[in-house]
Short mmCIF file of C-alpha atoms and ligand atoms in Angstrom, two decimals:
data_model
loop_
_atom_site.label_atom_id
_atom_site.label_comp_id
_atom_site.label_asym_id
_atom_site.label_seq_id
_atom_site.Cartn_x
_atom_site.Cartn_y
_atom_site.Cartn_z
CA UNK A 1 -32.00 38.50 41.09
CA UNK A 2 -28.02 39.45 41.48
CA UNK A 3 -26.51 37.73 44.20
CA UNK A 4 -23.06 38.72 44.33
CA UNK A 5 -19.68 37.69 47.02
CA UNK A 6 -17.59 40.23 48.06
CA UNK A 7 -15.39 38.38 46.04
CA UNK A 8 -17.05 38.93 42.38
CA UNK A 9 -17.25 42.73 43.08
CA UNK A 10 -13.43 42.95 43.59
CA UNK A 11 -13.38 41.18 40.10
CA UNK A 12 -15.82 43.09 38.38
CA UNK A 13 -14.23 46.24 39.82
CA UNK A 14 -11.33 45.19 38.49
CA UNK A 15 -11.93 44.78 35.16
CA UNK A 16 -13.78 48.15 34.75
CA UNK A 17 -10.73 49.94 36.56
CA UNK A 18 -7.93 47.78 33.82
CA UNK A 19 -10.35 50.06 30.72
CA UNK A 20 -9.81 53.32 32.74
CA UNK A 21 -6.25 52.45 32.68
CA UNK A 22 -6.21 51.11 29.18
CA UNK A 23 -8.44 54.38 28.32
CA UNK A 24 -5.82 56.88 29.74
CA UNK A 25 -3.16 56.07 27.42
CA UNK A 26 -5.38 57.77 25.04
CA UNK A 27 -3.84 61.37 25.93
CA UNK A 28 -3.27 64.51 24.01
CA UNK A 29 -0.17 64.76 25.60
CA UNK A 30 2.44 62.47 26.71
CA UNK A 31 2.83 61.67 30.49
CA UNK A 32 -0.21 63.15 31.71
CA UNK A 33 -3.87 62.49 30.79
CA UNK A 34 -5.65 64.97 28.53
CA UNK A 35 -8.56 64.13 26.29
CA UNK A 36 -10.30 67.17 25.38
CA UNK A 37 -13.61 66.79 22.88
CA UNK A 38 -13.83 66.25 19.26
CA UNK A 39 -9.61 65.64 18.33
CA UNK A 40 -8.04 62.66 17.49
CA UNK A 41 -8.02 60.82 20.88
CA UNK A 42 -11.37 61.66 21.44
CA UNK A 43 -12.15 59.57 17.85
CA UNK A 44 -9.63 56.58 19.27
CA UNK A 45 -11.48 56.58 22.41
CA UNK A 46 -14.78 56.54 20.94
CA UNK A 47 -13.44 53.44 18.81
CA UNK A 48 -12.01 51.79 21.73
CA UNK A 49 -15.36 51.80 23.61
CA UNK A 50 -17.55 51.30 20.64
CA UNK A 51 -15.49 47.62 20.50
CA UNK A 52 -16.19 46.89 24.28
CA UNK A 53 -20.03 47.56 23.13
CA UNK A 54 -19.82 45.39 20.24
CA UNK A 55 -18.43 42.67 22.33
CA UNK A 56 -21.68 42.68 24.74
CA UNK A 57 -24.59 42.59 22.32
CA UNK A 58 -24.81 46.08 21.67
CA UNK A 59 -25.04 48.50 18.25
CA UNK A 60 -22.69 51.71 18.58
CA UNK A 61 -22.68 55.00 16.60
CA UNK A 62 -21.00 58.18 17.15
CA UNK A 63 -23.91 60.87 17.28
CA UNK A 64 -24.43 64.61 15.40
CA UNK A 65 -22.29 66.33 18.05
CA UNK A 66 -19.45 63.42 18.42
CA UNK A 67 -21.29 61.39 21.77
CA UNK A 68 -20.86 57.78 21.73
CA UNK A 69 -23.98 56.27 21.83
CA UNK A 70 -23.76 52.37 22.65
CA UNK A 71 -27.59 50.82 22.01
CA UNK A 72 -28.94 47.22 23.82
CA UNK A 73 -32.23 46.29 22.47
CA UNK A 74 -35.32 45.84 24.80
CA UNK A 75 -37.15 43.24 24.74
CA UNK A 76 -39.93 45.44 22.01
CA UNK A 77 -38.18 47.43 19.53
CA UNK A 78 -40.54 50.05 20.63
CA UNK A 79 -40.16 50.30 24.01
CA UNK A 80 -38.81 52.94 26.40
CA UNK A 81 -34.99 53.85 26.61
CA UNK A 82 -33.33 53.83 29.97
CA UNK A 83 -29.92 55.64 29.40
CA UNK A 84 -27.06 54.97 31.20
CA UNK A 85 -24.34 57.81 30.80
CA UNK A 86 -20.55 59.75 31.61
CA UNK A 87 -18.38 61.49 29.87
CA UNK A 88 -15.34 60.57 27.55
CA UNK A 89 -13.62 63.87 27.83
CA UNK A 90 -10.99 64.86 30.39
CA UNK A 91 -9.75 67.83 32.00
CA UNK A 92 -5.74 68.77 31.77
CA UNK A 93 -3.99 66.54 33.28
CA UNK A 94 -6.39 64.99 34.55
CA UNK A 95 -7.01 61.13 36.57
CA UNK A 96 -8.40 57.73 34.92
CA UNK A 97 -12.15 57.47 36.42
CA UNK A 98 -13.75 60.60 36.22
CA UNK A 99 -16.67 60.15 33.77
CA UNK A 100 -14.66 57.30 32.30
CA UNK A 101 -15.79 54.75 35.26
CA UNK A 102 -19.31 55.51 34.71
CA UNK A 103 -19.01 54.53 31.09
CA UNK A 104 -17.57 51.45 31.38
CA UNK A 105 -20.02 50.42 34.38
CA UNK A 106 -22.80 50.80 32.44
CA UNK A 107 -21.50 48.91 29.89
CA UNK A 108 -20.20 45.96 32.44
CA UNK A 109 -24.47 46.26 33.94
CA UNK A 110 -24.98 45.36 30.22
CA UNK A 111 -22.22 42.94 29.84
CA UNK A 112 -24.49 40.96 33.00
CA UNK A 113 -27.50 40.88 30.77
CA UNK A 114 -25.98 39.83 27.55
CA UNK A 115 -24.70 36.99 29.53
CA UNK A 116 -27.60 35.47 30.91
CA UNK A 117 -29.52 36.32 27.42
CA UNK A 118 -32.11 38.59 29.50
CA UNK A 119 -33.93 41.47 27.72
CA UNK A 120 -35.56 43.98 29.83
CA UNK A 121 -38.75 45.60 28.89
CA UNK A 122 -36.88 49.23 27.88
CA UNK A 123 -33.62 49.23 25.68
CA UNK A 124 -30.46 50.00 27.47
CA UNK A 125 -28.13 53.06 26.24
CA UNK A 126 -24.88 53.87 27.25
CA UNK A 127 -23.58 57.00 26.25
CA UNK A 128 -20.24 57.99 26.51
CA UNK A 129 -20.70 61.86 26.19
CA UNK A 130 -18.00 64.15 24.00
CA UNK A 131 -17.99 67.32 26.17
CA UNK A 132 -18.77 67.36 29.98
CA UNK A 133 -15.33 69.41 31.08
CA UNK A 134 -15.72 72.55 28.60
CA UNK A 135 -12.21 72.24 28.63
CA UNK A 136 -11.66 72.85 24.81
CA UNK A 137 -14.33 75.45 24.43
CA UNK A 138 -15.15 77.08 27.42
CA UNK A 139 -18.84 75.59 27.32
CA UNK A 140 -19.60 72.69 29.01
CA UNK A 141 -21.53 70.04 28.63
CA UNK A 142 -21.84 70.33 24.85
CA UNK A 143 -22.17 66.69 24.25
CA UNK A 144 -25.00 66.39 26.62
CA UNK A 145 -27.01 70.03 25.94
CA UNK A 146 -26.83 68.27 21.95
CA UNK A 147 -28.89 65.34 23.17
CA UNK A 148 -30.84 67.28 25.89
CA UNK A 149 -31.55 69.96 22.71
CA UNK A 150 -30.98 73.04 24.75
CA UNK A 151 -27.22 73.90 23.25
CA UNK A 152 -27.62 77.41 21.43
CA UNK A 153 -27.07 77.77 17.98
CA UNK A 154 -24.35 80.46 18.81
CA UNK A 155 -22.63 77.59 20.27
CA UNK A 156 -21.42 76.83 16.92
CA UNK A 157 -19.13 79.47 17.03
CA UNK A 158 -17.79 79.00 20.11
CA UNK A 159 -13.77 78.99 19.56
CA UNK A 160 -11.01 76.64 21.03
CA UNK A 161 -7.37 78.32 21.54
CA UNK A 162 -6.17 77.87 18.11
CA UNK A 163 -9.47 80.04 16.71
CA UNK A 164 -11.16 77.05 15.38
CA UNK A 165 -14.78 77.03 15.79
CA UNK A 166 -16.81 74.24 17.03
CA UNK A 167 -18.62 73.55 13.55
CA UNK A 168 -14.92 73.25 11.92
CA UNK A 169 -13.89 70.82 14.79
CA UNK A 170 -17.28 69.00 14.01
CA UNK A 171 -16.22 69.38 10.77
CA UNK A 172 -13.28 67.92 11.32
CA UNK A 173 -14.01 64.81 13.62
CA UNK A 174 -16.19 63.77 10.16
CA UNK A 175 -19.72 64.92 11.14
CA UNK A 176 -21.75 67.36 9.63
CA UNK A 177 -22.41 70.95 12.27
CA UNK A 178 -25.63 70.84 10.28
CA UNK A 179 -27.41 67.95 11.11
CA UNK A 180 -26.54 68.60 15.31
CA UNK A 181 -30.04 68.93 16.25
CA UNK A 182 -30.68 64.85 14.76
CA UNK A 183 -28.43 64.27 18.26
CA UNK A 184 -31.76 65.35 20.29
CA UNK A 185 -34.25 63.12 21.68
CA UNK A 186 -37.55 64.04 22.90
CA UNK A 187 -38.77 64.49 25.96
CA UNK A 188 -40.40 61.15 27.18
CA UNK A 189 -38.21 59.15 24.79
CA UNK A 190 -36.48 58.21 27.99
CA UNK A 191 -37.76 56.53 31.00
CA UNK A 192 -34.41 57.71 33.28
CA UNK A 193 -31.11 58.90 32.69
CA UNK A 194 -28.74 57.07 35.32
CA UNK A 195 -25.09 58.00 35.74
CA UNK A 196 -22.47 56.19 37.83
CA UNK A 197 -19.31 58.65 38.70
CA UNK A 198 -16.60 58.66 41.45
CA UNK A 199 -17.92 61.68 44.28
CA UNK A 200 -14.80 63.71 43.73
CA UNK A 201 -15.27 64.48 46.90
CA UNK A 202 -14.32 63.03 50.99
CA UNK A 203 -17.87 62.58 52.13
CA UNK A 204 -17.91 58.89 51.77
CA UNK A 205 -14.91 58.06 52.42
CA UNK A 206 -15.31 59.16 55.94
CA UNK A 207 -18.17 57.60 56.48
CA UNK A 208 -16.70 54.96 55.40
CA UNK A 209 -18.85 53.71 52.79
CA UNK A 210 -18.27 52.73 49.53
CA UNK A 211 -21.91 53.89 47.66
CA UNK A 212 -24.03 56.93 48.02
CA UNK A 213 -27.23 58.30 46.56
CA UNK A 214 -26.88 61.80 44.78
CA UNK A 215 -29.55 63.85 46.15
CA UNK A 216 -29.09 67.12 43.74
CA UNK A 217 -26.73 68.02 41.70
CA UNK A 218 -25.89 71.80 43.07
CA UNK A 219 -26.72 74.77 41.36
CA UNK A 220 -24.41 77.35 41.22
CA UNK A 221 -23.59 80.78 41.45
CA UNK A 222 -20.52 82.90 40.31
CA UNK A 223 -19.93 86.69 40.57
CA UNK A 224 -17.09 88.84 40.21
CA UNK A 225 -16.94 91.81 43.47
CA UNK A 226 -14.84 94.90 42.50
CA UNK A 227 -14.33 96.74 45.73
CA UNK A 228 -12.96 100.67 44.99
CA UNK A 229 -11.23 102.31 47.79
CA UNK A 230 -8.78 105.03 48.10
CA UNK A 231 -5.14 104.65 47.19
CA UNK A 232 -2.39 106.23 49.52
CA UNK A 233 1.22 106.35 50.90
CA UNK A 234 1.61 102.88 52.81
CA UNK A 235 4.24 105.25 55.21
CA UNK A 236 2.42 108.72 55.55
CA UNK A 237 -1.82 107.97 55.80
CA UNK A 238 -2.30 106.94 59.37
CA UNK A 239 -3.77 103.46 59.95
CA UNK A 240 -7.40 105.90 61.01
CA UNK A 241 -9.37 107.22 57.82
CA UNK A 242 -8.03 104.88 55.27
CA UNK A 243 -10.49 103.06 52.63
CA UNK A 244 -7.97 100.31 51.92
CA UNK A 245 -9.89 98.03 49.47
CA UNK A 246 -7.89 94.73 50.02
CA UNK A 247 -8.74 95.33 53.60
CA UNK A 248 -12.56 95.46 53.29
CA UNK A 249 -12.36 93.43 50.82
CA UNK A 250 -10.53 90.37 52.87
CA UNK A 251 -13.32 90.85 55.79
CA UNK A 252 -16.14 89.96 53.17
CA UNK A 253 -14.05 86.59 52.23
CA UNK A 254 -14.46 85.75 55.73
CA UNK A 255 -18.10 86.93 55.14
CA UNK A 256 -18.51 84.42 52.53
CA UNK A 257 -17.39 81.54 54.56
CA UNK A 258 -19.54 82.51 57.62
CA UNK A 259 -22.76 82.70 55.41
CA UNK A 260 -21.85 79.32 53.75
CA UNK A 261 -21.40 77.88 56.96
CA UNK A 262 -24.36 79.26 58.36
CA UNK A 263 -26.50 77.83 55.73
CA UNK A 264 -24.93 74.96 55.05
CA UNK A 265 -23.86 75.23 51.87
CA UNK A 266 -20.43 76.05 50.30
CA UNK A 267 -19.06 79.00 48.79
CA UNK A 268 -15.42 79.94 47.74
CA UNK A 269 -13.14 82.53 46.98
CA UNK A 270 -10.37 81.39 44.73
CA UNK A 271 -9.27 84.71 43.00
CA UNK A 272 -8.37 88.11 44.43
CA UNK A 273 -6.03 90.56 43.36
CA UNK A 274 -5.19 93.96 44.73
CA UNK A 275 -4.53 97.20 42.71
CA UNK A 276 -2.45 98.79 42.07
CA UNK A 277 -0.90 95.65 43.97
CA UNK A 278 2.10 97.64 45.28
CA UNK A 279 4.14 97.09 48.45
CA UNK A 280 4.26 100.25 49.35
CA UNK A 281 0.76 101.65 48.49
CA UNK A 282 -2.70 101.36 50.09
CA UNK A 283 -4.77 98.87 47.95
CA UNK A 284 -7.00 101.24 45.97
CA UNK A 285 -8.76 98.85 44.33
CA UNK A 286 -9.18 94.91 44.80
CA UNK A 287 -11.64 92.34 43.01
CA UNK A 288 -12.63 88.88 43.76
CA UNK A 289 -14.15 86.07 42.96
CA UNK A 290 -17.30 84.21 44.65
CA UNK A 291 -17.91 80.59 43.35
CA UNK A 292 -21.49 79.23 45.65
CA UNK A 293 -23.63 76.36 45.47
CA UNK A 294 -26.07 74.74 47.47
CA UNK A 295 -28.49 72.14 46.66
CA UNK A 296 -31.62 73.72 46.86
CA UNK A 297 -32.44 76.64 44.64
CA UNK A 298 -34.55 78.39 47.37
CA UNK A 299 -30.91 77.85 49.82
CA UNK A 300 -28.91 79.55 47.49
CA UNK A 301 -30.90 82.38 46.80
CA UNK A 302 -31.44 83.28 51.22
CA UNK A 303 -27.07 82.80 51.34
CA UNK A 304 -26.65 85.33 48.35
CA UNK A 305 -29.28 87.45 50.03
CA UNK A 306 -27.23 87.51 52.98
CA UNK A 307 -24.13 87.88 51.92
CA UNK A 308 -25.43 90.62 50.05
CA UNK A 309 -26.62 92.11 53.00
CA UNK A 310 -23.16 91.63 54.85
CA UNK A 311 -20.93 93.23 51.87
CA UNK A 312 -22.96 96.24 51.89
CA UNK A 313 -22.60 96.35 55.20
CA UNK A 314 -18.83 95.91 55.43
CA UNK A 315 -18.43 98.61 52.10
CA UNK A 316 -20.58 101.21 54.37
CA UNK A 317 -18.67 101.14 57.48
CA UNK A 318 -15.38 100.94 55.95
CA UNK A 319 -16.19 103.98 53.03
CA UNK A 320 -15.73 101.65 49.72
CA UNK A 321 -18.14 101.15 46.59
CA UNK A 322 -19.01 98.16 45.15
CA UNK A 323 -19.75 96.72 42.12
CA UNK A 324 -20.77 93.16 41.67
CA UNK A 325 -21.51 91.01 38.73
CA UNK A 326 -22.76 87.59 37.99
CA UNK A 327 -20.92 85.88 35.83
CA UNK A 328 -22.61 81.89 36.11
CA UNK A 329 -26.01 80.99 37.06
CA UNK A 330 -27.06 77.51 36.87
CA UNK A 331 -30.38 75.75 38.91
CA UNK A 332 -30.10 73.21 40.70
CA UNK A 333 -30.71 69.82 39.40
CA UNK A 334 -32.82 67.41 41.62
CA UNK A 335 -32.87 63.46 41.21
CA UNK A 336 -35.69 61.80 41.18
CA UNK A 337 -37.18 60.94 44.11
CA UNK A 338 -37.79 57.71 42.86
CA UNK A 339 -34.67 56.97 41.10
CA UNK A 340 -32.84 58.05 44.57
CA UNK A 341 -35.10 55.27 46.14
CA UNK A 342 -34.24 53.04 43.27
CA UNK A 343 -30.69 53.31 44.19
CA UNK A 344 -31.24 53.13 47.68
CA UNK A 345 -32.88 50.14 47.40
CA UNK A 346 -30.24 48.62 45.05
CA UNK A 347 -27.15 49.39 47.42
CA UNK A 348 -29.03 48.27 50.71
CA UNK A 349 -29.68 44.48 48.19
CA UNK A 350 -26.05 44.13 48.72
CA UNK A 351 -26.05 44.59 52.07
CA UNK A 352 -24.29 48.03 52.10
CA UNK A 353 -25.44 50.74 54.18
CA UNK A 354 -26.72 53.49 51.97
CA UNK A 355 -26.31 57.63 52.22
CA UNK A 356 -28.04 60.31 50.60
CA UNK A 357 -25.09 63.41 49.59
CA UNK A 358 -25.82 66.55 47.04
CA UNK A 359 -23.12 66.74 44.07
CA UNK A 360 -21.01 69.86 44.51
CA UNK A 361 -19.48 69.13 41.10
CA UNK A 362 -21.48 69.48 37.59
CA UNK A 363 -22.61 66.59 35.79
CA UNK A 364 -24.18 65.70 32.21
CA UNK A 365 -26.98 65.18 34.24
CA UNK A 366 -27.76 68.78 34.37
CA UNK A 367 -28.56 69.01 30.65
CA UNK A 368 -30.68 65.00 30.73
CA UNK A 369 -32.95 66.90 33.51
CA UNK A 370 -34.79 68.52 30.27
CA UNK A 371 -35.75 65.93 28.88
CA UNK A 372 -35.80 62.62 31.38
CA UNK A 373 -35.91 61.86 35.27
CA UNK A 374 -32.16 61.31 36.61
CA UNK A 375 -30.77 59.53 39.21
CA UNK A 376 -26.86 59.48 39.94
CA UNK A 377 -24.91 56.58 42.32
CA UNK A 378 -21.62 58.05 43.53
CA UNK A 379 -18.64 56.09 44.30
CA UNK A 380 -15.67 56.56 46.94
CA UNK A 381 -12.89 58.05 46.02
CA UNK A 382 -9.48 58.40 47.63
CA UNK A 383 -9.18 61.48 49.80
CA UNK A 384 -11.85 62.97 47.46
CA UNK A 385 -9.19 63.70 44.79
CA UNK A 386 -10.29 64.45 41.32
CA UNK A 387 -9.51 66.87 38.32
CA UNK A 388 -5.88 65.26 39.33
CA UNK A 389 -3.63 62.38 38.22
CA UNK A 390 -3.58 61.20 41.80
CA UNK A 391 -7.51 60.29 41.32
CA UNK A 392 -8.10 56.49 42.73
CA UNK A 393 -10.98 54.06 43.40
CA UNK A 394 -10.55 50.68 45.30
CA UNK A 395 -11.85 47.70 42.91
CA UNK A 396 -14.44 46.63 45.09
CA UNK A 397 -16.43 49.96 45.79
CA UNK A 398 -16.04 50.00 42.01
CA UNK A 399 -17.06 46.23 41.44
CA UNK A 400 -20.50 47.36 44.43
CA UNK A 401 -21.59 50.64 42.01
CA UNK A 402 -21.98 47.83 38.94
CA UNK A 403 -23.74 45.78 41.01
CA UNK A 404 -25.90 48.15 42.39
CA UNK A 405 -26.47 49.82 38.77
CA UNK A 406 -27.62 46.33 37.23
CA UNK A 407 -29.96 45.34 40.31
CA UNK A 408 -31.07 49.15 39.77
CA UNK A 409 -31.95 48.29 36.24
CA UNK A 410 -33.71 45.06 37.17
CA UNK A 411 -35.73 46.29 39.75
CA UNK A 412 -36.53 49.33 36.89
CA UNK A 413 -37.09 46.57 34.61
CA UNK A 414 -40.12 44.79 37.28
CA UNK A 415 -41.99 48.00 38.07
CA UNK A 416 -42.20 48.84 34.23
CA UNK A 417 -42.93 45.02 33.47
ZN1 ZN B 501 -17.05 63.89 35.63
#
């Protein structure tokens, strides 16, 4: 059993944050963090984390598709695989810990084995995936769909800015774009997929704890809402009998935010323009942009409904057309049950109270969820910053999500004994 002081968390915490920092001077470009999949810092970073493997007992390779897959023997070489995984990659600019932290915690859970010589009855494998951000080709999760095996073959020839394709960049990094489907592993190969990351968001922080449970990671939906109108003279059409798109258009924004508040979900509108987008002329035309996501398939689906429901609405009584078109659709994906109670379990062992909280943000774990069971642990972060260089963690929240990951993985290792 893991007994741990206050004390040792702040240490171990502190250690795992001194790699993200060490990690982030591997950047594309200089002064701000950038790490974007398959280029030459991707490769250092790869090698960097392949050594901190080495040093705790465990074999690494770098996979078809460019993952980093770190292996710790079980206790039969033909056992079960519980995988422990984050992501490598970065967004622009981005901070030090997202996807990074959960890397390097899984490998300090495995550090706390090596020590004491244990073996558990399922190999451990820490995965430090290539793609999560799509940042370099528009796609996300390419490192993870690879080992999940539901990336397309068109994939392949998806294209970064410069035009090259991602078999060159394979290519490229060394590997061959033929053999990507070797990166896949059957369904049932693994016994969980378990994935430590900061919550990139303020929910824990003001409840002031450090550790919470992922519930779901939230599906989501995108659409693009053109809304046609009539343009006219701002000065001569009176204010009566106008079909001022921007107008109608700004009442079903506020639609959106009553429906997600209603259902209690979220939903956003980060883009809208007006056309012709003239001071002096009545907006014609506008078009926007409707990011939603809710937990629960079945949730998103009746706040859609609705807010279809309300647009309509809103076009009829002001005189406008619509069009609107889905751009995203992604499911939901649910932990566990009983890798939520797993974690539960593990954070209330250190005397923490626990919470349960849905992930608004995408995670590898939405590809795993084909092939394996997965649980997530979230950590506090400061003001819920992410996707920004101003991104922090406090050691010892970091130091409790090890903890709670390696008395995860022993109480795992008893019920499959
Ligand atoms: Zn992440």
């Amino acid at each position: 059993m893991v007994v741990m002081s206050k004390t040792s968390a702040a240490q171990i915490g502190a250690h795992i944050i001194a790699r993200c920092d060490e990690l982030a001077e591997l950047t594309e470009e200089q002064g701000v963090m950038t790490r974007t999949f398959l280029t030459p810092m991707h490769k250092a970073a790869n090698e960097r984390v392949a050594g901190w493997m080495n040093e705790v007992g465990m074999s690494a390779r770098i996979d078809p598709i460019g993952n980093l897959v770190g292996r710790y023997e079980g206790a039969r070489a033909d056992g079960p695989v519980v995988m422990i995984g984050s992501h490598l990659d970065t967004v622009r600019n981005a901070g030090r810990y997202d996807g990074i932290m959960g890397v390097i915690t899984g490998i300090e859970a495995v550090a706390a084995l090596h020590r004491a010589g244990r073996r558990l009855p399922f190999a451990v494998e820490i995965v430090g995936f290539g793609d999560e951000e799509g940042v370099r080709f528009d796609t996300a999760l390419i490192g993870s769909r690879a080992i999940a095996g539901t990336l397309p073959a068109k994939a392949m020839e998806a294209k970064d800015a410069e035009g090259t394709t991602l078999a060159q960049a394979i290519a490229q990094f060394g590997l061959d774009p033929k053999t990507v489907s070797a990166a896949t592993r059957r369904k049932g190969d693994l016994l969980a997929y378990l994935e430590v990351h900061i919550e990139q968001g303020p929910v824990l922080e003001r409840m002031g704890l450090p550790l919470g449970v992922v519930t779901a990671i939230c599906g989501a939906t995108r659409r693009r809402i053109r809304v046609k109108g009539e343009a006219g003279h701002a000065g001569t059409v009176p204010m009566t009998g106008r079909h001022d798109a921007l107008s109608g258009a700004a009442e079903m924004v506020l639609a959106a935010e009553a429906v997600a508040k209603a259902h209690g979900i979220v939903a956003t509108v980060g883009r809208i323009a007006a056309e012709p987008g003239a001071v002096n002329v009545i907006p014609g035309g506008a078009v926007f942009t409707l990011d939603l996501r809710a937990e629960e398939d079945g949730k998103r689906a009746q706040a859609l409904a609705e807010f279809d429901r309300r647009l309509l609405e809103i076009a009829e009584r002001r005189v406008l057309k619509l069009e609107i078109e889905t751009t995203h659709d992604a499911p939901a994906a649910p932990c566990a049950p009983h890798l939520q109670g797993l974690f539960e379990g593990a954070i209330e062992s250190l005397g923490l109270k626990s919470t349960r909280l849905p992930s608004g943000a995408g995670h590898d774990g939405m590809a795993i969820i084909a092939i394996a069971p997965i649980g997530m642990l979230f950590v506090r972060c400061e003001k819920g910053i992410s996707h920004n260089p101003a991104e922090a963690v406090i050691a010892d929240d970091v130091g409790l999500g090890a903890l709670a990951l390696s008395t995860a993985l022993e109480r795992l290792a008893q019920s499959n004994a």
